[in-house]
Amino acid sequence: MYMFGYGSLINLTSAQKSFKRELSQSDLIPVSIKGYEKVWNSIETINFNGQDTNGVFLNLQKNENAITNGVVVKITDEELELLKLREKNYSCITIDSSNAIGQDLDDNIIAFMTTNEEKIAKEGDSSCVIPAKYIDILTNAFPFYDDEFVVEYKKCLVDYPFELKEGTYTFSDPIQNKFAKQGVEK
């Protein structure tokens, strides 16, 4: 099976934290997916300077008229279970491989999408912020992709619906923080 990464998982350094095996940039295969778009509305409780707040991260949203890009990585069942720990507040969805554009995939695609209404940020909610360091994780991956990929991806990096917050953050959930920040034990 393949896993579709559309947020921090486009960044090799960030993705590596969820895998026991050594990944290379060639494991992150650029792809576009029909029927979905990236949106800023997935809430995770994060800690900035000792204070919990609602951090907003990228999410997938169904839209039959949309196409969004990211990467796919071939994964095992064991790797999927580790990814579920990292992406614990997201629902694991299956996308038919026929929705992939630019790659001929031999298996379906797993993706993580926030579907729990309590974890979906509403535009204008002043208690929500987008961590600027998360944007850095995304943009630091750009040199490893072609111009077409970067131009398309940057479409989700304009007109942010929430304030950007500078500074270092951690995930308030210790298990999620371990997988996102420190990584799995090899």
Short mmCIF file of C-alpha atoms in Angstrom, two decimals, residues 14 62 107-108 124 126:
data_model
loop_
_atom_site.label_atom_id
_atom_site.label_comp_id
_atom_site.label_asym_id
_atom_site.label_seq_id
_atom_site.Cartn_x
_atom_site.Cartn_y
_atom_site.Cartn_z
CA SER A 14 10.20 14.85 9.14
CA LYS A 62 -13.04 16.03 -0.33
CA ASP A 107 -2.05 -0.48 -4.85
CA ASN A 108 -4.48 1.85 -3.11
CA GLY A 124 -12.30 33.29 12.45
CA SER A 126 -9.25 33.46 17.50
#
